[in-house]
Amino acid sequence: MRTHFCGLIDEALIGQTVTLCGWADVARDLGGLCFIDLRDHEGIVQVVAEPEPGVEGNAEVIAAAARVGYEDCLRVTGEVRRRESPNAKIPTGQVEVVARRIEVLNKAEPLPFHAHENPGEDIRLQYRYLDLRTPEMQRRMRTRTKLVQALRRWLDARGFQDIETPILTKATPEGARDFLVPARMHPGEFYALPQSPQLFKQILMVAGFDRYYQIARCFRDEALRADRQLEFTQLDMEFAWVSERDVQDATEAMIREVFKEVIDVDLGDFPRMTYAEAMRRYGSDKPDLRIALELVDVDAQVKDSEFKVFTDWAGVDGGRVCALRIPGGATLSRKQIDEYAAHAAKYGARGLAYIKLSESGEVSSPIAKFFSEEQFAALVAHVGAGNGDIVFFGAGAYATVSDFMGALRLKAGRDFGLVEAGWKPLWVTDFPMFEWDAEEGRYVALHHPFTAPAVDSIDDLRANAKTAVSRGYDMVLNGNEIGGGSIRIHRTAMQSAVFELLGIGAEEAQAKFGFLLDALKYGAPPHGGIAFGVDRIAALMAGTESIRDVIAFPKTTTAQCPMTGAPSPIADAQLAEVHVAVRPKS
């Protein structure tokens, strides 16, 4: 139907006849002279219908152009010529197409929104086919395509095997909730959609495939936000006979090359930082290094004060008192300080103490009265505060304080324009093996139950479970975890010991993970791997904060699809076929 794409018409085609297909992005009738901006997935070119004496059918062409409406689906045949008034804003701006024939292939009804508008997300997702048609969404989705192509090229060139793993698998609920699928041929039994190919890729290492990858669809029934979806895509990789550094060096090289190829960005060096250091300095295990602000521990400076909120936690095992200095923050009003306190409260803060130093050196602080002059001066000096600054303080349980002070750091960085331009990658390593779940009264795995501990001795692991360090690692970019992995447990005895520490007894472990425990008995090699969030990486490359902008048909934050109406009720007859009964809503 066409000879060329709209966005690829250039000066080399001047004088040639072309046939184009696309949508009318703009149509202007100037009274016998008509202009149409014709758009396809490659871009826009200007089409002109003008009086041409002696040219057969010219009047019909002008009449057809005058009838063209917004987003009409067209086919245009015409001659390429140089524009008298070039448009430097578009790649085709040096040329235009003089129409000899205009066909309306499908007339568009009035649209619910204009392609150049910014309607609410619900409307965009309800009419996703129109939203995806916009140039910006076309650009974002093409960026995603280029990313996946680049990843495959890199992996294929290095001997990785692309192996598909099952979508219908066994329910092994650890972490997020599984999506369950009733098994029609096995009444009362269910498959689960995979949260990741984790166990299968480990078994592939036992099977001797050495280097595996898969662009895998994964499913987790969890609350949604800007960087989470019920169904998502990850690049899953696994290596046999490797240490942590082997995996990190290989995948760092891959990500660096892919960013250069897809968006021409040099990521530079990837520094390494332990989990403990990241939490201490930034209050996050995925710190955004573009923000130079850091947390400063002040336990020693406040332990002898009369401020009970500080003294109750200073120097206490599992406690923390720390400060965040914001240069120029003395401009904050009391109302704005209250807004910062409210923001911290979302992350667990019960209050937010502060010291504000005006440009003239005047002190405004609700806690200054609890310090002697010497103590107060030492505290201000320790955090490096000067005239014009504000210092926020957090006190409480270490993890809670780190969370809300880390959140304040990010907010302050954005509010005060302290986010550097560019890209800041890093590796975060040496994660805790476990964290204590007070509600369930047991340890839970910080990464997942198959991550190897840093110690080889089961006795050492049992004796020091609270402080045990894993062989896990995350790749972080601009405050986003884009990849996470670990060296895996490759011995049955160690895997059973970890299950035991997680409160999974021998019988339960055999029922849920028996196939893995059996596989590890038969000469399983040391192995490790990593999974990268394709959606997150694509969003970063495309310059958008939400992964929904790089997924063709995402769900809303309420886990619905406005376009199709999913999820929806199922007829009783269909439920009966799969032996399922639905309880009434309580």
mmCIF file of N, CA and C in Angstrom, residues 141-232:
data_model
loop_
_atom_site.group_PDB
_atom_site.id
_atom_site.type_symbol
_atom_site.label_atom_id
_atom_site.label_comp_id
_atom_site.label_asym_id
_atom_site.label_seq_id
_atom_site.Cartn_x
_atom_site.Cartn_y
_atom_site.Cartn_z
ATOM 1 N N MET A 141 7.970 3.251 23.173
ATOM 2 C CA MET A 141 7.886 1.825 22.873
ATOM 3 C C MET A 141 9.002 1.382 21.938
ATOM 4 N N ARG A 142 9.434 2.260 21.051
ATOM 5 C CA ARG A 142 10.566 1.912 20.179
ATOM 6 C C ARG A 142 11.859 1.832 20.998
ATOM 7 N N THR A 143 11.975 2.685 22.013
ATOM 8 C CA THR A 143 13.133 2.593 22.902
ATOM 9 C C THR A 143 13.160 1.239 23.590
ATOM 10 N N ARG A 144 12.004 0.783 24.044
ATOM 11 C CA ARG A 144 11.925 -0.534 24.682
ATOM 12 C C ARG A 144 12.327 -1.633 23.701
ATOM 13 N N THR A 145 11.831 -1.546 22.478
ATOM 14 C CA THR A 145 12.178 -2.552 21.467
ATOM 15 C C THR A 145 13.684 -2.590 21.229
ATOM 16 N N LYS A 146 14.296 -1.404 21.102
ATOM 17 C CA LYS A 146 15.741 -1.337 20.884
ATOM 18 C C LYS A 146 16.506 -1.923 22.067
ATOM 19 N N LEU A 147 15.998 -1.685 23.277
ATOM 20 C CA LEU A 147 16.640 -2.240 24.472
ATOM 21 C C LEU A 147 16.649 -3.759 24.426
ATOM 22 N N VAL A 148 15.502 -4.360 24.162
ATOM 23 C CA VAL A 148 15.405 -5.826 24.143
ATOM 24 C C VAL A 148 16.279 -6.397 23.028
ATOM 25 N N GLN A 149 16.276 -5.750 21.873
ATOM 26 C CA GLN A 149 17.117 -6.226 20.770
ATOM 27 C C GLN A 149 18.603 -6.175 21.143
ATOM 28 N N ALA A 150 19.009 -5.082 21.781
ATOM 29 C CA ALA A 150 20.413 -4.934 22.167
ATOM 30 C C ALA A 150 20.817 -5.971 23.207
ATOM 31 N N LEU A 151 19.930 -6.230 24.164
ATOM 32 C CA LEU A 151 20.217 -7.251 25.179
ATOM 33 C C LEU A 151 20.391 -8.619 24.527
ATOM 34 N N ARG A 152 19.499 -8.967 23.630
ATOM 35 C CA ARG A 152 19.589 -10.273 22.965
ATOM 36 C C ARG A 152 20.882 -10.398 22.148
ATOM 37 N N ARG A 153 21.222 -9.343 21.431
ATOM 38 C CA ARG A 153 22.452 -9.403 20.624
ATOM 39 C C ARG A 153 23.670 -9.647 21.515
ATOM 40 N N TRP A 154 23.722 -8.930 22.633
ATOM 41 C CA TRP A 154 24.867 -9.057 23.535
ATOM 42 C C TRP A 154 24.956 -10.471 24.085
ATOM 43 N N LEU A 155 23.839 -11.009 24.526
ATOM 44 C CA LEU A 155 23.822 -12.329 25.147
ATOM 45 C C LEU A 155 24.085 -13.438 24.125
ATOM 46 N N ASP A 156 23.451 -13.323 22.967
ATOM 47 C CA ASP A 156 23.644 -14.351 21.939
ATOM 48 C C ASP A 156 25.095 -14.413 21.485
ATOM 49 N N ALA A 157 25.746 -13.256 21.428
ATOM 50 C CA ALA A 157 27.141 -13.213 20.980
ATOM 51 C C ALA A 157 28.096 -13.832 21.983
ATOM 52 N N ARG A 158 27.630 -14.051 23.209
ATOM 53 C CA ARG A 158 28.507 -14.569 24.262
ATOM 54 C C ARG A 158 28.098 -15.959 24.747
ATOM 55 N N GLY A 159 27.350 -16.652 23.935
ATOM 56 C CA GLY A 159 27.075 -18.046 24.209
ATOM 57 C C GLY A 159 25.983 -18.329 25.213
ATOM 58 N N PHE A 160 25.187 -17.340 25.584
ATOM 59 C CA PHE A 160 24.052 -17.607 26.464
ATOM 60 C C PHE A 160 22.953 -18.302 25.666
ATOM 61 N N GLN A 161 22.309 -19.286 26.277
ATOM 62 C CA GLN A 161 21.216 -19.990 25.627
ATOM 63 C C GLN A 161 19.877 -19.445 26.102
ATOM 64 N N ASP A 162 19.029 -19.107 25.146
ATOM 65 C CA ASP A 162 17.684 -18.615 25.440
ATOM 66 C C ASP A 162 16.776 -19.826 25.630
ATOM 67 N N ILE A 163 16.378 -20.093 26.872
ATOM 68 C CA ILE A 163 15.586 -21.274 27.195
ATOM 69 C C ILE A 163 14.304 -20.836 27.891
ATOM 70 N N GLU A 164 13.161 -21.278 27.366
ATOM 71 C CA GLU A 164 11.875 -20.939 27.970
ATOM 72 C C GLU A 164 11.587 -21.846 29.160
ATOM 73 N N THR A 165 11.042 -21.268 30.202
ATOM 74 C CA THR A 165 10.637 -22.033 31.380
ATOM 75 C C THR A 165 9.117 -21.946 31.524
ATOM 76 N N PRO A 166 8.507 -22.834 32.304
ATOM 77 C CA PRO A 166 7.041 -22.928 32.324
ATOM 78 C C PRO A 166 6.352 -21.671 32.856
ATOM 79 N N ILE A 167 5.187 -21.390 32.275
ATOM 80 C CA ILE A 167 4.302 -20.343 32.785
ATOM 81 C C ILE A 167 3.330 -20.939 33.803
ATOM 82 N N LEU A 168 2.872 -22.154 33.553
ATOM 83 C CA LEU A 168 2.039 -22.864 34.523
ATOM 84 C C LEU A 168 2.953 -23.716 35.383
ATOM 85 N N THR A 169 3.071 -23.382 36.649
ATOM 86 C CA THR A 169 4.030 -24.061 37.502
ATOM 87 C C THR A 169 3.443 -24.299 38.893
ATOM 88 N N LYS A 170 4.290 -24.661 39.821
ATOM 89 C CA LYS A 170 3.859 -25.025 41.162
ATOM 90 C C LYS A 170 3.818 -23.787 42.054
ATOM 91 N N ALA A 171 2.798 -23.694 42.887
ATOM 92 C CA ALA A 171 2.702 -22.577 43.830
ATOM 93 C C ALA A 171 3.730 -22.763 44.932
ATOM 94 N N THR A 172 4.621 -21.803 45.082
ATOM 95 C CA THR A 172 5.636 -21.817 46.147
ATOM 96 C C THR A 172 5.644 -20.446 46.792
ATOM 97 N N PRO A 173 4.616 -20.100 47.553
ATOM 98 C CA PRO A 173 4.456 -18.726 48.048
ATOM 99 C C PRO A 173 5.567 -18.297 48.994
ATOM 100 N N GLU A 174 6.494 -17.545 48.484
ATOM 101 C CA GLU A 174 7.550 -16.903 49.269
ATOM 102 C C GLU A 174 7.703 -15.509 48.708
ATOM 103 N N GLY A 175 7.376 -14.497 49.484
ATOM 104 C CA GLY A 175 7.439 -13.127 48.979
ATOM 105 C C GLY A 175 6.042 -12.668 48.609
ATOM 106 N N ALA A 176 5.861 -12.254 47.351
ATOM 107 C CA ALA A 176 4.550 -11.769 46.919
ATOM 108 C C ALA A 176 3.587 -12.944 46.748
ATOM 109 N N ARG A 177 2.300 -12.624 46.638
ATOM 110 C CA ARG A 177 1.291 -13.652 46.444
ATOM 111 C C ARG A 177 1.335 -14.178 45.014
ATOM 112 N N ASP A 178 1.052 -15.462 44.873
ATOM 113 C CA ASP A 178 0.965 -16.081 43.553
ATOM 114 C C ASP A 178 -0.377 -15.782 42.899
ATOM 115 N N PHE A 179 -0.388 -15.714 41.562
ATOM 116 C CA PHE A 179 -1.622 -15.808 40.797
ATOM 117 C C PHE A 179 -1.894 -17.289 40.558
ATOM 118 N N LEU A 180 -3.091 -17.726 40.881
ATOM 119 C CA LEU A 180 -3.422 -19.144 40.804
ATOM 120 C C LEU A 180 -4.317 -19.425 39.607
ATOM 121 N N VAL A 181 -4.097 -20.595 38.983
ATOM 122 C CA VAL A 181 -4.866 -21.029 37.823
ATOM 123 C C VAL A 181 -5.452 -22.400 38.128
ATOM 124 N N PRO A 182 -6.792 -22.540 38.150
ATOM 125 C CA PRO A 182 -7.360 -23.853 38.437
ATOM 126 C C PRO A 182 -7.031 -24.860 37.334
ATOM 127 N N ALA A 183 -6.715 -26.089 37.757
ATOM 128 C CA ALA A 183 -6.368 -27.159 36.823
ATOM 129 C C ALA A 183 -7.633 -27.968 36.519
ATOM 130 N N ARG A 184 -8.201 -27.744 35.342
ATOM 131 C CA ARG A 184 -9.480 -28.373 35.005
ATOM 132 C C ARG A 184 -9.408 -29.901 35.088
ATOM 133 N N MET A 185 -8.286 -30.455 34.653
ATOM 134 C CA MET A 185 -8.175 -31.920 34.616
ATOM 135 C C MET A 185 -7.776 -32.522 35.962
ATOM 136 N N HIS A 186 -7.526 -31.635 36.953
ATOM 137 C CA HIS A 186 -7.176 -32.108 38.298
ATOM 138 C C HIS A 186 -8.009 -31.332 39.300
ATOM 139 N N PRO A 187 -9.260 -31.754 39.511
ATOM 140 C CA PRO A 187 -10.181 -30.995 40.370
ATOM 141 C C PRO A 187 -9.584 -30.677 41.733
ATOM 142 N N GLY A 188 -9.743 -29.400 42.130
ATOM 143 C CA GLY A 188 -9.262 -28.966 43.436
ATOM 144 C C GLY A 188 -7.786 -28.623 43.483
ATOM 145 N N GLU A 189 -7.088 -28.745 42.364
ATOM 146 C CA GLU A 189 -5.662 -28.429 42.320
ATOM 147 C C GLU A 189 -5.430 -27.233 41.401
ATOM 148 N N PHE A 190 -4.282 -26.587 41.625
ATOM 149 C CA PHE A 190 -4.027 -25.318 40.944
ATOM 150 C C PHE A 190 -2.584 -25.240 40.447
ATOM 151 N N TYR A 191 -2.423 -24.564 39.328
ATOM 152 C CA TYR A 191 -1.109 -24.095 38.904
ATOM 153 C C TYR A 191 -0.904 -22.697 39.484
ATOM 154 N N ALA A 192 0.322 -22.225 39.442
ATOM 155 C CA ALA A 192 0.609 -20.826 39.760
ATOM 156 C C ALA A 192 1.375 -20.216 38.601
ATOM 157 N N LEU A 193 1.100 -18.941 38.339
ATOM 158 C CA LEU A 193 1.909 -18.213 37.363
ATOM 159 C C LEU A 193 3.225 -17.830 38.040
ATOM 160 N N PRO A 194 4.357 -17.893 37.334
ATOM 161 C CA PRO A 194 5.663 -17.726 37.989
ATOM 162 C C PRO A 194 5.928 -16.291 38.432
ATOM 163 N N GLN A 195 6.404 -16.147 39.663
ATOM 164 C CA GLN A 195 6.895 -14.848 40.122
ATOM 165 C C GLN A 195 8.256 -14.560 39.509
ATOM 166 N N SER A 196 8.986 -15.595 39.165
ATOM 167 C CA SER A 196 10.233 -15.504 38.417
ATOM 168 C C SER A 196 10.599 -16.931 38.010
ATOM 169 N N PRO A 197 11.527 -17.089 37.072
ATOM 170 C CA PRO A 197 11.967 -18.445 36.700
ATOM 171 C C PRO A 197 13.039 -18.995 37.639
ATOM 172 N N GLN A 198 13.139 -18.479 38.855
ATOM 173 C CA GLN A 198 14.270 -18.733 39.741
ATOM 174 C C GLN A 198 14.639 -20.216 39.851
ATOM 175 N N LEU A 199 13.707 -21.049 40.250
ATOM 176 C CA LEU A 199 14.045 -22.454 40.498
ATOM 177 C C LEU A 199 14.382 -23.187 39.210
ATOM 178 N N PHE A 200 13.691 -22.864 38.137
ATOM 179 C CA PHE A 200 13.974 -23.529 36.869
ATOM 180 C C PHE A 200 15.362 -23.187 36.348
ATOM 181 N N LYS A 201 15.762 -21.915 36.520
ATOM 182 C CA LYS A 201 17.091 -21.560 35.995
ATOM 183 C C LYS A 201 18.189 -22.182 36.831
ATOM 184 N N GLN A 202 17.949 -22.377 38.128
ATOM 185 C CA GLN A 202 18.931 -23.093 38.932
ATOM 186 C C GLN A 202 19.033 -24.548 38.490
ATOM 187 N N ILE A 203 17.906 -25.145 38.195
ATOM 188 C CA ILE A 203 17.917 -26.534 37.738
ATOM 189 C C ILE A 203 18.601 -26.652 36.381
ATOM 190 N N LEU A 204 18.475 -25.623 35.535
ATOM 191 C CA LEU A 204 19.198 -25.633 34.256
ATOM 192 C C LEU A 204 20.707 -25.637 34.467
ATOM 193 N N MET A 205 21.172 -24.994 35.549
ATOM 194 C CA MET A 205 22.606 -25.041 35.857
ATOM 195 C C MET A 205 23.010 -26.453 36.287
ATOM 196 N N VAL A 206 22.154 -27.108 37.077
ATOM 197 C CA VAL A 206 22.414 -28.501 37.453
ATOM 198 C C VAL A 206 22.447 -29.368 36.200
ATOM 199 N N ALA A 207 21.607 -29.008 35.224
ATOM 200 C CA ALA A 207 21.516 -29.791 33.992
ATOM 201 C C ALA A 207 22.672 -29.535 33.028
ATOM 202 N N GLY A 208 23.566 -28.600 33.372
ATOM 203 C CA GLY A 208 24.774 -28.425 32.573
ATOM 204 C C GLY A 208 24.693 -27.421 31.446
ATOM 205 N N PHE A 209 23.720 -26.485 31.491
ATOM 206 C CA PHE A 209 23.604 -25.518 30.397
ATOM 207 C C PHE A 209 24.520 -24.306 30.557
ATOM 208 N N ASP A 210 25.133 -24.133 31.683
ATOM 209 C CA ASP A 210 26.226 -23.191 31.930
ATOM 210 C C ASP A 210 25.830 -21.718 31.871
ATOM 211 N N ARG A 211 25.254 -21.264 30.774
ATOM 212 C CA ARG A 211 24.854 -19.859 30.666
ATOM 213 C C ARG A 211 23.463 -19.778 30.056
ATOM 214 N N TYR A 212 22.526 -19.298 30.845
ATOM 215 C CA TYR A 212 21.122 -19.234 30.435
ATOM 216 C C TYR A 212 20.641 -17.794 30.461
ATOM 217 N N TYR A 213 19.694 -17.491 29.556
ATOM 218 C CA TYR A 213 18.948 -16.238 29.695
ATOM 219 C C TYR A 213 17.544 -16.421 29.160
ATOM 220 N N GLN A 214 16.671 -15.526 29.572
ATOM 221 C CA GLN A 214 15.298 -15.529 29.099
ATOM 222 C C GLN A 214 14.710 -14.134 29.328
ATOM 223 N N ILE A 215 14.029 -13.610 28.324
ATOM 224 C CA ILE A 215 13.218 -12.408 28.516
ATOM 225 C C ILE A 215 11.883 -12.927 29.014
ATOM 226 N N ALA A 216 11.710 -12.934 30.323
ATOM 227 C CA ALA A 216 10.639 -13.702 30.958
ATOM 228 C C ALA A 216 9.489 -12.816 31.416
ATOM 229 N N ARG A 217 8.275 -13.300 31.203
ATOM 230 C CA ARG A 217 7.098 -12.672 31.780
ATOM 231 C C ARG A 217 6.893 -13.237 33.178
ATOM 232 N N CYS A 218 6.691 -12.352 34.146
ATOM 233 C CA CYS A 218 6.550 -12.753 35.546
ATOM 234 C C CYS A 218 5.292 -12.113 36.130
ATOM 235 N N PHE A 219 4.788 -12.721 37.205
ATOM 236 C CA PHE A 219 3.488 -12.330 37.740
ATOM 237 C C PHE A 219 3.553 -12.290 39.263
ATOM 238 N N ARG A 220 3.152 -11.177 39.852
ATOM 239 C CA ARG A 220 3.109 -11.044 41.305
ATOM 240 C C ARG A 220 1.845 -10.304 41.699
ATOM 241 N N ASP A 221 1.074 -10.913 42.582
ATOM 242 C CA ASP A 221 -0.186 -10.330 43.021
ATOM 243 C C ASP A 221 0.096 -9.403 44.201
ATOM 244 N N GLU A 222 0.543 -8.188 43.895
ATOM 245 C CA GLU A 222 0.944 -7.246 44.931
ATOM 246 C C GLU A 222 0.428 -5.861 44.597
ATOM 247 N N ALA A 223 0.500 -4.976 45.576
ATOM 248 C CA ALA A 223 0.056 -3.595 45.376
ATOM 249 C C ALA A 223 0.885 -2.923 44.289
ATOM 250 N N LEU A 224 0.233 -2.073 43.504
ATOM 251 C CA LEU A 224 0.897 -1.435 42.373
ATOM 252 C C LEU A 224 1.327 -0.015 42.717
ATOM 253 N N ARG A 225 2.397 0.427 42.056
ATOM 254 C CA ARG A 225 2.827 1.815 42.105
ATOM 255 C C ARG A 225 3.546 2.108 40.796
ATOM 256 N N ALA A 226 4.246 3.246 40.728
ATOM 257 C CA ALA A 226 4.819 3.670 39.451
ATOM 258 C C ALA A 226 5.791 2.652 38.874
ATOM 259 N N ASP A 227 6.517 1.923 39.737
ATOM 260 C CA ASP A 227 7.508 0.974 39.224
ATOM 261 C C ASP A 227 7.111 -0.483 39.474
ATOM 262 N N ARG A 228 5.825 -0.751 39.670
ATOM 263 C CA ARG A 228 5.351 -2.115 39.896
ATOM 264 C C ARG A 228 4.118 -2.392 39.042
ATOM 265 N N GLN A 229 4.042 -3.611 38.502
ATOM 266 C CA GLN A 229 2.880 -4.089 37.775
ATOM 267 C C GLN A 229 2.612 -5.539 38.163
ATOM 268 N N LEU A 230 1.369 -5.969 38.002
ATOM 269 C CA LEU A 230 1.024 -7.358 38.296
ATOM 270 C C LEU A 230 1.774 -8.320 37.385
ATOM 271 N N GLU A 231 1.921 -7.934 36.130
ATOM 272 C CA GLU A 231 2.701 -8.718 35.171
ATOM 273 C C GLU A 231 3.794 -7.817 34.625
ATOM 274 N N PHE A 232 4.985 -8.352 34.572
ATOM 275 C CA PHE A 232 6.121 -7.531 34.174
ATOM 276 C C PHE A 232 7.128 -8.404 33.439
#
